[in-house]
CSV table of C-alpha atoms and ligand atoms in Angstrom, one decimal:
chain,number,residue,atom,x,y,z
A,1,MET,CA,0.0,0.0,0.0
A,2,GLU,CA,2.8,2.3,0.9
A,3,PHE,CA,4.5,1.4,-2.3
A,4,ARG,CA,1.4,2.2,-4.3
A,5,ARG,CA,1.0,5.6,-2.7
A,6,ARG,CA,4.6,6.5,-3.5
A,7,ILE,CA,4.2,5.5,-7.1
A,8,GLN,CA,1.0,7.5,-7.5
A,9,SER,CA,2.6,10.6,-6.0
A,10,GLN,CA,5.2,10.3,-8.7
A,11,ALA,CA,2.7,10.4,-11.5
A,12,PRO,CA,2.8,13.6,-13.4
A,13,GLU,CA,0.5,16.2,-11.8
A,14,CYS,CA,-1.1,17.1,-15.1
A,15,GLY,CA,-1.5,13.3,-15.4
A,16,THR,CA,-3.6,12.4,-18.3
A,17,ARG,CA,-6.3,9.8,-18.1
A,18,GLU,CA,-4.2,7.4,-20.2
A,19,ARG,CA,-1.1,7.9,-18.1
A,20,GLN,CA,-3.0,7.4,-14.8
A,21,LEU,CA,-4.4,4.3,-16.3
A,22,SER,CA,-1.0,2.9,-17.2
A,23,TYR,CA,0.3,3.9,-13.7
A,24,ALA,CA,-2.6,2.1,-12.2
A,25,HIS,CA,-1.8,-0.8,-14.4
A,26,PHE,CA,1.8,-0.8,-13.3
A,27,CYS,CA,0.5,-0.9,-9.7
A,28,GLY,CA,-1.4,-4.0,-10.4
A,29,ARG,CA,-5.0,-2.7,-10.4
A,30,ARG,CA,-5.9,-4.7,-13.4
A,31,THR,CA,-9.6,-4.9,-13.0
A,32,GLY,CA,-11.5,-3.0,-15.7
A,33,ILE,CA,-8.2,-1.6,-17.1
A,34,MET,CA,-7.2,-4.2,-19.6
A,35,ASN,CA,-9.8,-2.8,-22.0
A,36,ALA,CA,-8.4,0.7,-21.9
A,37,THR,CA,-4.9,-0.6,-22.3
A,38,GLY,CA,-5.9,-2.8,-25.1
A,39,LEU,CA,-7.5,0.1,-26.8
A,40,ASN,CA,-4.4,2.2,-26.4
A,41,GLU,CA,-2.3,-0.5,-27.9
A,42,LYS,CA,-4.6,-0.7,-30.8
A,43,LEU,CA,-4.5,3.1,-31.3
A,44,ALA,CA,-0.7,3.2,-31.0
A,45,ALA,CA,-0.4,0.4,-33.5
A,46,ARG,CA,-2.6,2.2,-36.0
A,47,THR,CA,-0.7,5.4,-35.6
A,48,LYS,CA,2.7,3.6,-36.0
A,49,LYS,CA,1.5,2.0,-39.3
A,50,ASP,CA,0.7,5.5,-40.7
A,51,PRO,CA,3.6,6.9,-42.8
A,52,ARG,CA,2.7,10.3,-41.4
A,53,TRP,CA,3.8,9.1,-38.0
A,54,THR,CA,7.3,8.4,-39.4
A,55,ALA,CA,7.4,12.0,-40.6
A,56,VAL,CA,6.3,13.3,-37.1
A,57,ALA,CA,8.9,11.1,-35.4
A,58,ARG,CA,11.6,12.5,-37.6
A,59,ARG,CA,10.3,16.0,-37.3
A,60,ASP,CA,10.4,16.1,-41.1
A,61,ALA,CA,10.1,19.7,-42.2
A,62,GLY,CA,9.4,18.4,-45.7
A,63,ALA,CA,6.1,17.2,-44.5
A,64,ASP,CA,5.0,20.6,-43.2
A,65,GLY,CA,1.9,21.8,-45.0
A,66,ARG,CA,0.9,18.3,-46.1
A,67,PHE,CA,-0.8,17.4,-42.9
A,68,PHE,CA,-1.1,18.3,-39.2
A,69,TYR,CA,-1.2,16.2,-36.1
A,70,ALA,CA,-3.1,16.7,-32.9
A,71,VAL,CA,-2.4,15.3,-29.5
A,72,ARG,CA,-5.6,14.2,-27.6
A,73,THR,CA,-4.0,14.6,-24.2
A,74,THR,CA,-2.8,18.2,-24.6
A,75,GLY,CA,-5.6,19.4,-27.0
A,76,VAL,CA,-3.0,21.0,-29.2
A,77,TYR,CA,-2.2,20.5,-32.9
A,78,CYS,CA,1.2,20.9,-34.5
A,79,ARG,CA,3.1,20.8,-37.8
A,80,PRO,CA,5.1,17.6,-38.4
A,81,SER,CA,8.4,19.4,-37.8
A,82,CYS,CA,7.4,20.8,-34.4
A,83,ALA,CA,10.3,20.6,-32.0
A,84,SER,CA,8.1,19.8,-29.0
A,85,ARG,CA,8.5,16.5,-27.2
A,86,LEU,CA,7.2,13.5,-29.3
A,87,ALA,CA,3.7,12.6,-28.3
A,88,ARG,CA,2.7,9.0,-27.5
A,89,PRO,CA,1.4,7.4,-30.7
A,90,GLU,CA,-1.9,6.3,-29.1
A,91,ASN,CA,-2.8,10.0,-28.5
A,92,VAL,CA,-2.1,11.2,-32.0
A,93,ARG,CA,-4.6,12.1,-34.6
A,94,PHE,CA,-3.9,13.4,-38.1
A,95,PHE,CA,-5.6,16.1,-40.0
A,96,ALA,CA,-5.3,17.3,-43.6
A,97,THR,CA,-5.7,20.9,-42.7
A,98,ALA,CA,-5.3,23.2,-39.7
A,99,ILE,CA,-9.0,24.1,-40.0
A,100,ALA,CA,-10.0,20.5,-39.7
A,101,ALA,CA,-7.9,20.2,-36.5
A,102,GLU,CA,-9.5,23.3,-35.1
A,103,ARG,CA,-13.0,22.1,-36.0
A,104,ALA,CA,-12.2,18.9,-34.0
A,105,GLY,CA,-11.5,21.1,-31.0
A,106,PHE,CA,-7.7,21.4,-31.0
A,107,ARG,CA,-5.8,24.6,-30.4
A,108,PRO,CA,-2.7,25.7,-32.4
A,109,CYS,CA,0.6,24.9,-30.8
A,110,LYS,CA,2.4,28.1,-29.5
A,111,ARG,CA,5.7,26.7,-30.6
A,112,CYS,CA,5.3,25.8,-34.3
A,113,LYS,CA,2.3,28.1,-34.9
A,114,PRO,CA,0.5,25.7,-37.3
A,115,ASP,CA,-2.3,28.3,-38.0
A,116,GLN,CA,0.2,30.7,-39.5
A,117,PRO,CA,2.3,30.5,-42.8
A,118,PRO,CA,5.4,28.3,-42.4
A,119,LEU,CA,8.4,29.8,-40.6
A,120,GLU,CA,10.5,30.2,-43.7
A,121,THR,CA,7.7,32.1,-45.5
A,122,ARG,CA,7.2,34.4,-42.4
A,123,HIS,CA,11.0,35.0,-42.2
A,124,ALA,CA,11.3,35.7,-45.9
A,125,ALA,CA,8.4,38.2,-45.7
A,126,LYS,CA,10.0,40.0,-42.7
A,127,VAL,CA,13.4,40.1,-44.4
A,128,ALA,CA,11.8,41.4,-47.7
A,129,ALA,CA,10.2,44.2,-45.7
A,130,ILE,CA,13.5,45.0,-44.1
A,131,CYS,CA,15.3,44.9,-47.4
A,132,ARG,CA,12.9,47.5,-48.8
A,133,ARG,CA,13.5,49.6,-45.8
A,134,LEU,CA,17.3,49.3,-46.2
A,135,ALA,CA,17.0,50.1,-50.0
A,136,ALA,CA,15.2,53.3,-49.2
A,137,ALA,CA,17.1,54.3,-46.0
A,138,GLU,CA,19.1,57.5,-46.2
A,139,SER,CA,21.5,56.3,-43.6
A,140,ALA,CA,22.3,52.8,-42.3
A,141,PRO,CA,19.7,51.9,-39.6
A,142,SER,CA,21.1,50.2,-36.6
A,143,LEU,CA,20.9,46.4,-36.2
A,144,ALA,CA,18.9,46.8,-33.0
A,145,GLY,CA,16.4,49.0,-34.9
A,146,LEU,CA,16.0,46.6,-37.8
A,147,ALA,CA,15.6,43.7,-35.4
A,148,ALA,CA,12.9,45.5,-33.5
A,149,CYS,CA,11.1,46.2,-36.7
A,150,ALA,CA,11.2,42.5,-37.5
A,151,GLY,CA,10.1,41.6,-34.0
A,152,MET,CA,13.2,39.5,-33.3
A,153,SER,CA,16.3,39.7,-31.1
A,154,PRO,CA,19.3,41.3,-32.8
A,155,HIS,CA,21.2,38.1,-32.8
A,156,HIS,CA,18.3,36.0,-34.2
A,157,PHE,CA,17.5,38.7,-36.8
A,158,HIS,CA,21.1,38.8,-38.0
A,159,ARG,CA,21.0,35.0,-38.5
A,160,VAL,CA,17.7,35.0,-40.2
A,161,PHE,CA,18.6,37.9,-42.5
A,162,LYS,CA,21.8,36.2,-43.6
A,163,ALA,CA,20.1,32.8,-44.1
A,164,VAL,CA,17.5,34.5,-46.4
A,165,THR,CA,19.7,36.9,-48.4
A,166,GLY,CA,23.2,35.4,-48.1
A,167,LEU,CA,24.4,38.8,-46.8
A,168,THR,CA,24.6,40.4,-43.4
A,169,PRO,CA,22.2,43.4,-43.0
A,170,ARG,CA,25.2,45.7,-43.0
A,171,ALA,CA,26.7,44.3,-46.3
A,172,TYR,CA,23.2,44.5,-47.9
A,173,ALA,CA,22.8,48.2,-46.9
A,174,GLN,CA,26.4,48.9,-48.1
A,175,ALA,CA,25.7,47.2,-51.5
A,176,HIS,CA,22.6,49.3,-51.9
A,177,ARG,CA,24.3,52.5,-51.1
A,178,ALA,CA,27.1,51.5,-53.4
A,179,ARG,CA,24.6,51.0,-56.2
A,180,ARG,CA,23.1,54.4,-55.6
A,181,VAL,CA,26.5,55.9,-55.8
A,182,ARG,CA,27.2,54.1,-59.0
A,183,SER,CA,24.0,55.1,-60.7
A,184,ALA,CA,24.4,58.7,-59.5
A,185,LEU,CA,28.0,58.8,-60.8
A,186,ALA,CA,26.9,57.3,-64.1
A,187,ARG,CA,24.3,60.1,-64.4
A,188,GLY,CA,27.1,62.6,-64.0
A,189,ALA,CA,26.6,63.9,-60.5
A,190,THR,CA,29.7,65.1,-58.8
A,191,VAL,CA,31.3,62.6,-56.5
A,192,THR,CA,30.4,64.6,-53.4
A,193,ASP,CA,26.7,64.8,-54.5
A,194,ALA,CA,26.6,61.1,-55.2
A,195,ILE,CA,28.1,60.3,-51.8
A,196,TYR,CA,25.7,62.5,-49.8
A,197,GLY,CA,22.8,61.3,-52.0
A,198,ALA,CA,23.6,57.7,-51.0
A,199,GLY,CA,23.5,58.5,-47.4
A,200,TYR,CA,27.2,58.5,-46.4
A,201,GLY,CA,27.6,60.9,-43.5
A,202,SER,CA,31.1,61.9,-44.3
A,203,ASN,CA,33.3,61.7,-47.4
A,204,GLY,CA,36.0,59.9,-45.4
A,205,ARG,CA,33.8,57.0,-44.5
A,206,PHE,CA,32.8,56.6,-48.1
A,207,TYR,CA,36.4,56.6,-49.4
A,208,GLU,CA,37.3,54.1,-46.7
A,209,THR,CA,34.9,51.6,-48.2
A,210,SER,CA,34.6,52.7,-51.8
A,211,ASN,CA,37.5,50.6,-53.0
A,212,ALA,CA,35.8,47.5,-51.7
A,213,MET,CA,32.5,48.4,-53.3
A,214,LEU,CA,33.4,50.0,-56.6
A,215,GLY,CA,36.7,48.3,-57.1
A,216,MET,CA,38.1,51.7,-57.8
A,217,THR,CA,37.9,55.2,-56.4
A,218,PRO,CA,34.7,57.1,-57.3
A,219,SER,CA,36.5,59.5,-59.6
A,220,ALA,CA,38.0,56.6,-61.5
A,221,TYR,CA,34.6,54.9,-61.8
A,222,ARG,CA,32.9,58.0,-63.1
A,223,ALA,CA,35.5,58.2,-65.7
A,224,GLY,CA,34.7,54.7,-66.9
A,225,GLY,CA,37.7,53.3,-65.2
A,226,ALA,CA,40.0,56.2,-66.3
A,227,ASN,CA,43.3,56.3,-64.3
A,228,MET,CA,42.7,52.7,-63.3
A,229,GLU,CA,45.3,50.3,-64.3
A,230,ILE,CA,44.3,46.8,-65.3
A,231,ARG,CA,47.0,44.4,-66.1
A,232,PHE,CA,46.1,41.4,-68.3
A,233,ALA,CA,47.6,38.6,-70.3
A,234,VAL,CA,46.2,36.0,-72.6
A,235,GLY,CA,47.3,32.4,-72.3
A,236,LYS,CA,46.4,29.0,-73.4
A,237,CYS,CA,44.6,26.3,-71.4
A,238,SER,CA,42.9,23.1,-72.3
A,239,LEU,CA,39.6,25.0,-72.9
A,240,GLY,CA,41.2,27.3,-75.5
A,241,SER,CA,42.4,30.9,-75.0
A,242,ILE,CA,42.2,32.4,-71.5
A,243,LEU,CA,42.4,36.1,-70.5
A,244,VAL,CA,43.3,36.9,-67.0
A,245,ALA,CA,43.0,40.6,-65.8
A,246,GLN,CA,43.9,42.1,-62.5
A,247,SER,CA,43.0,45.5,-61.0
A,248,GLY,CA,44.6,46.9,-57.9
A,249,ARG,CA,42.1,44.9,-55.8
A,250,GLY,CA,42.3,41.5,-57.3
A,251,ILE,CA,41.5,39.3,-60.3
A,252,CYS,CA,38.7,41.2,-62.1
A,253,ALA,CA,38.2,39.1,-65.2
A,254,ILE,CA,38.8,35.5,-66.3
A,255,LEU,CA,37.5,35.1,-69.9
A,256,LEU,CA,37.5,32.0,-72.0
A,257,GLY,CA,37.3,31.9,-75.8
A,258,ASP,CA,38.9,30.8,-79.1
A,259,ASP,CA,40.3,34.2,-80.3
A,260,PRO,CA,42.8,36.1,-78.1
A,261,GLN,CA,41.9,39.4,-79.9
A,262,ALA,CA,38.2,39.0,-79.1
A,263,LEU,CA,39.0,38.4,-75.5
A,264,ALA,CA,41.0,41.6,-75.3
A,265,ARG,CA,38.1,43.5,-76.9
A,266,GLU,CA,35.7,42.0,-74.3
A,267,LEU,CA,38.0,43.3,-71.5
A,268,GLN,CA,38.1,46.7,-73.1
A,269,ASP,CA,34.3,46.9,-73.4
A,270,ARG,CA,34.0,46.1,-69.7
A,271,PHE,CA,36.5,48.8,-68.7
A,272,PRO,CA,36.3,51.3,-71.6
A,273,ARG,CA,38.5,53.9,-70.0
A,274,ALA,CA,40.8,52.0,-67.8
A,275,ARG,CA,44.5,51.8,-68.8
A,276,LEU,CA,45.0,48.2,-70.0
A,277,ILE,CA,48.5,47.1,-69.5
A,278,GLY,CA,49.9,43.9,-71.0
A,279,GLY,CA,51.3,41.7,-68.3
A,280,ASP,CA,55.1,41.3,-67.9
A,281,LYS,CA,57.0,38.2,-66.8
A,282,SER,CA,55.9,38.3,-63.2
A,283,TYR,CA,52.3,38.6,-64.3
A,284,GLU,CA,52.6,35.5,-66.4
A,285,LYS,CA,53.2,33.6,-63.2
A,286,LEU,CA,49.8,34.7,-61.9
A,287,VAL,CA,48.2,33.7,-65.2
A,288,ALA,CA,49.8,30.3,-64.8
A,289,ARG,CA,48.2,30.0,-61.3
A,290,VAL,CA,44.8,30.8,-62.8
A,291,VAL,CA,45.3,28.3,-65.6
A,292,GLY,CA,46.3,25.7,-63.1
A,293,PHE,CA,43.0,26.4,-61.2
A,294,VAL,CA,40.9,26.2,-64.4
A,295,GLU,CA,42.5,22.8,-65.1
A,296,ALA,CA,41.7,21.6,-61.6
A,297,PRO,CA,39.0,23.7,-60.1
A,298,GLY,CA,38.5,21.5,-57.1
A,299,LEU,CA,41.9,22.7,-55.8
A,300,GLY,CA,40.5,26.3,-55.3
A,301,LEU,CA,42.0,29.6,-56.3
A,302,ASP,CA,43.7,31.4,-53.4
A,303,LEU,CA,43.9,34.8,-55.1
A,304,PRO,CA,41.8,37.8,-54.2
A,305,LEU,CA,38.9,38.5,-56.6
A,306,ASP,CA,37.7,41.9,-57.6
A,307,VAL,CA,34.0,41.1,-58.0
A,308,ARG,CA,31.8,43.9,-59.4
A,309,GLY,CA,28.1,43.7,-59.7
A,310,THR,CA,24.8,44.8,-58.2
A,311,ALA,CA,23.6,43.6,-54.8
A,312,PHE,CA,21.5,41.0,-56.5
A,313,GLN,CA,24.3,39.8,-58.7
A,314,GLN,CA,26.6,39.5,-55.8
A,315,ARG,CA,24.1,37.4,-53.9
A,316,VAL,CA,23.8,35.1,-56.9
A,317,TRP,CA,27.5,34.8,-57.4
A,318,GLN,CA,28.1,34.1,-53.7
A,319,ALA,CA,25.5,31.3,-54.0
A,320,LEU,CA,27.4,29.9,-57.0
A,321,ARG,CA,30.7,30.0,-55.1
A,322,ASN,CA,29.0,27.8,-52.5
A,323,ILE,CA,28.3,25.0,-55.0
A,324,PRO,CA,31.2,22.6,-54.5
A,325,ALA,CA,33.2,21.3,-57.4
A,326,GLY,CA,31.7,18.1,-58.6
A,327,SER,CA,28.1,19.1,-58.0
A,328,THR,CA,25.5,21.3,-59.8
A,329,ALA,CA,22.4,23.3,-58.9
A,330,SER,CA,19.5,24.5,-61.0
A,331,TYR,CA,18.6,28.1,-61.6
A,332,THR,CA,15.5,27.5,-59.6
A,333,GLU,CA,17.5,26.1,-56.7
A,334,ILE,CA,19.9,29.1,-56.7
A,335,ALA,CA,16.9,31.5,-56.8
A,336,LYS,CA,15.5,29.7,-53.7
A,337,ARG,CA,18.9,29.7,-51.9
A,338,ILE,CA,19.2,33.5,-52.2
A,339,GLY,CA,15.6,33.9,-50.9
A,340,SER,CA,14.1,35.1,-54.3
A,341,PRO,CA,12.3,32.0,-55.5
A,342,ARG,CA,10.6,33.9,-58.3
A,343,SER,CA,13.8,35.5,-59.7
A,344,VAL,CA,14.8,32.5,-61.8
A,345,ARG,CA,15.3,34.6,-64.9
A,346,ALA,CA,17.3,37.2,-63.1
A,347,VAL,CA,19.5,34.4,-61.7
A,348,ALA,CA,20.2,33.3,-65.3
A,349,GLY,CA,20.9,36.9,-66.1
A,350,ALA,CA,23.4,37.2,-63.3
A,351,CYS,CA,25.1,34.0,-64.4
A,352,ALA,CA,25.5,35.4,-67.9
A,353,ALA,CA,26.9,38.6,-66.5
A,354,ASN,CA,29.7,36.8,-64.6
A,355,ALA,CA,33.2,38.0,-65.7
A,356,LEU,CA,35.1,35.5,-63.6
A,357,ALA,CA,34.9,32.1,-65.4
A,358,VAL,CA,35.4,29.1,-63.1
A,359,ALA,CA,36.3,31.3,-60.1
A,360,ILE,CA,32.6,32.1,-59.9
A,361,PRO,CA,31.4,28.7,-61.1
A,362,CYS,CA,28.4,29.6,-63.2
A,363,HIS,CA,29.1,26.4,-65.2
A,364,ARG,CA,27.7,24.5,-62.2
A,365,VAL,CA,24.2,25.8,-62.8
A,366,VAL,CA,22.1,23.6,-65.0
A,367,ARG,CA,18.5,23.3,-66.1
A,368,ASN,CA,15.9,21.9,-63.7
A,369,ASP,CA,16.0,18.6,-65.7
A,370,GLY,CA,19.8,18.5,-65.4
A,371,GLY,CA,20.3,19.6,-69.0
A,372,LEU,CA,23.3,21.8,-69.6
A,373,SER,CA,21.5,25.0,-70.9
A,374,GLY,CA,23.7,27.9,-72.0
A,375,TYR,CA,27.1,29.0,-71.0
A,376,ARG,CA,28.6,32.4,-71.6
A,377,TRP,CA,31.8,30.9,-72.9
A,378,GLY,CA,30.2,28.1,-74.9
A,379,VAL,CA,28.3,25.0,-73.9
A,380,GLU,CA,31.1,22.7,-74.9
A,381,ARG,CA,33.4,24.3,-72.4
A,382,LYS,CA,30.7,23.9,-69.8
A,383,ARG,CA,30.4,20.2,-70.6
A,384,ALA,CA,34.2,19.8,-70.4
A,385,LEU,CA,34.4,21.6,-67.0
A,386,LEU,CA,31.6,19.6,-65.5
A,387,LYS,CA,33.0,16.3,-66.8
A,388,ARG,CA,36.4,17.3,-65.3
A,389,GLU,CA,34.9,18.1,-61.9
A,390,SER,CA,32.8,15.0,-61.8
A,391,GLY,CA,36.1,13.0,-62.0
A,392,ARG,CA,35.0,11.1,-65.1
B,401,ZN,ZN1,3.9,22.5,-32.2
């Protein structure tokens, strides 16, 4: 008797009927209980046979939206991926929709919020709103302010923003201001006007960061790369001719083709007023390193790159650099990875605008059905590169 009291006092205070029954069963009070236990066993067996239970047990986020499950004992319903403690199978019921679960009398779980759009969608919507704010902001808002706007802690917001856009909020704001400077400079505004128009509080701060954003000083950019020196050389690799160009910041072009003259013209079109200087002996060593990298991309290129492009292009190119050698991704997948699932065509456009062959591996992007699709430097080169990387 003493033993039984102790056991019962250990039963959870929110003890469910089912649990009390099994405790009682444990204590040996069998009369009239076998039926309930037998029923539970049957219910549990039925749930366990259901493939939806496997998804719940694995907290499979891929199953979210396909169905919901409710727990009789708590009166709450959840998404399959909910991180809350796994319910006992005999207490679980499945529903096709959240509405059906609510009609049956269940409340939405406070943790996985099954009555709201999925977490990713909610995050993407919040980040999109913040991006619009950053694009329009005169000066860079503080991280704390942005996080408050999104209703998250600064740390969580920073992580979510980066997961969705591929950039930190700070880098995103900088890229946008850089774009405003670029377009103002292209329209012919004075450098000072452009800087203040883009929300840089002081000239000094802009000049500190401008090399990183424009790849050259504002005056040089406005002059179409005038006063900027770009060294280049054309070499040979197994894919044909290769042009390697370097600005003061890093490798700014790797172009592939059949005709060395055409490659030099392509470089000239890109930097119409820069001073293009043919590479000397020491420069040829650098070209040799780039050629070595093109022949074996898996080894990686440990040279600084001078990557120029809009904020969107930079996001796409960063996503491309995250595709390891030997694997591929579709345009749709890249669009999803940068948090703009509808921008598939723009992703293709950014791939076509890439000036750093192989270093920004746009050749690893293929059609949804795995087909090769186009390549700026010819589909045969793309095929050869992919074959090389797959180790076949
Ligand atoms: Zn839940």
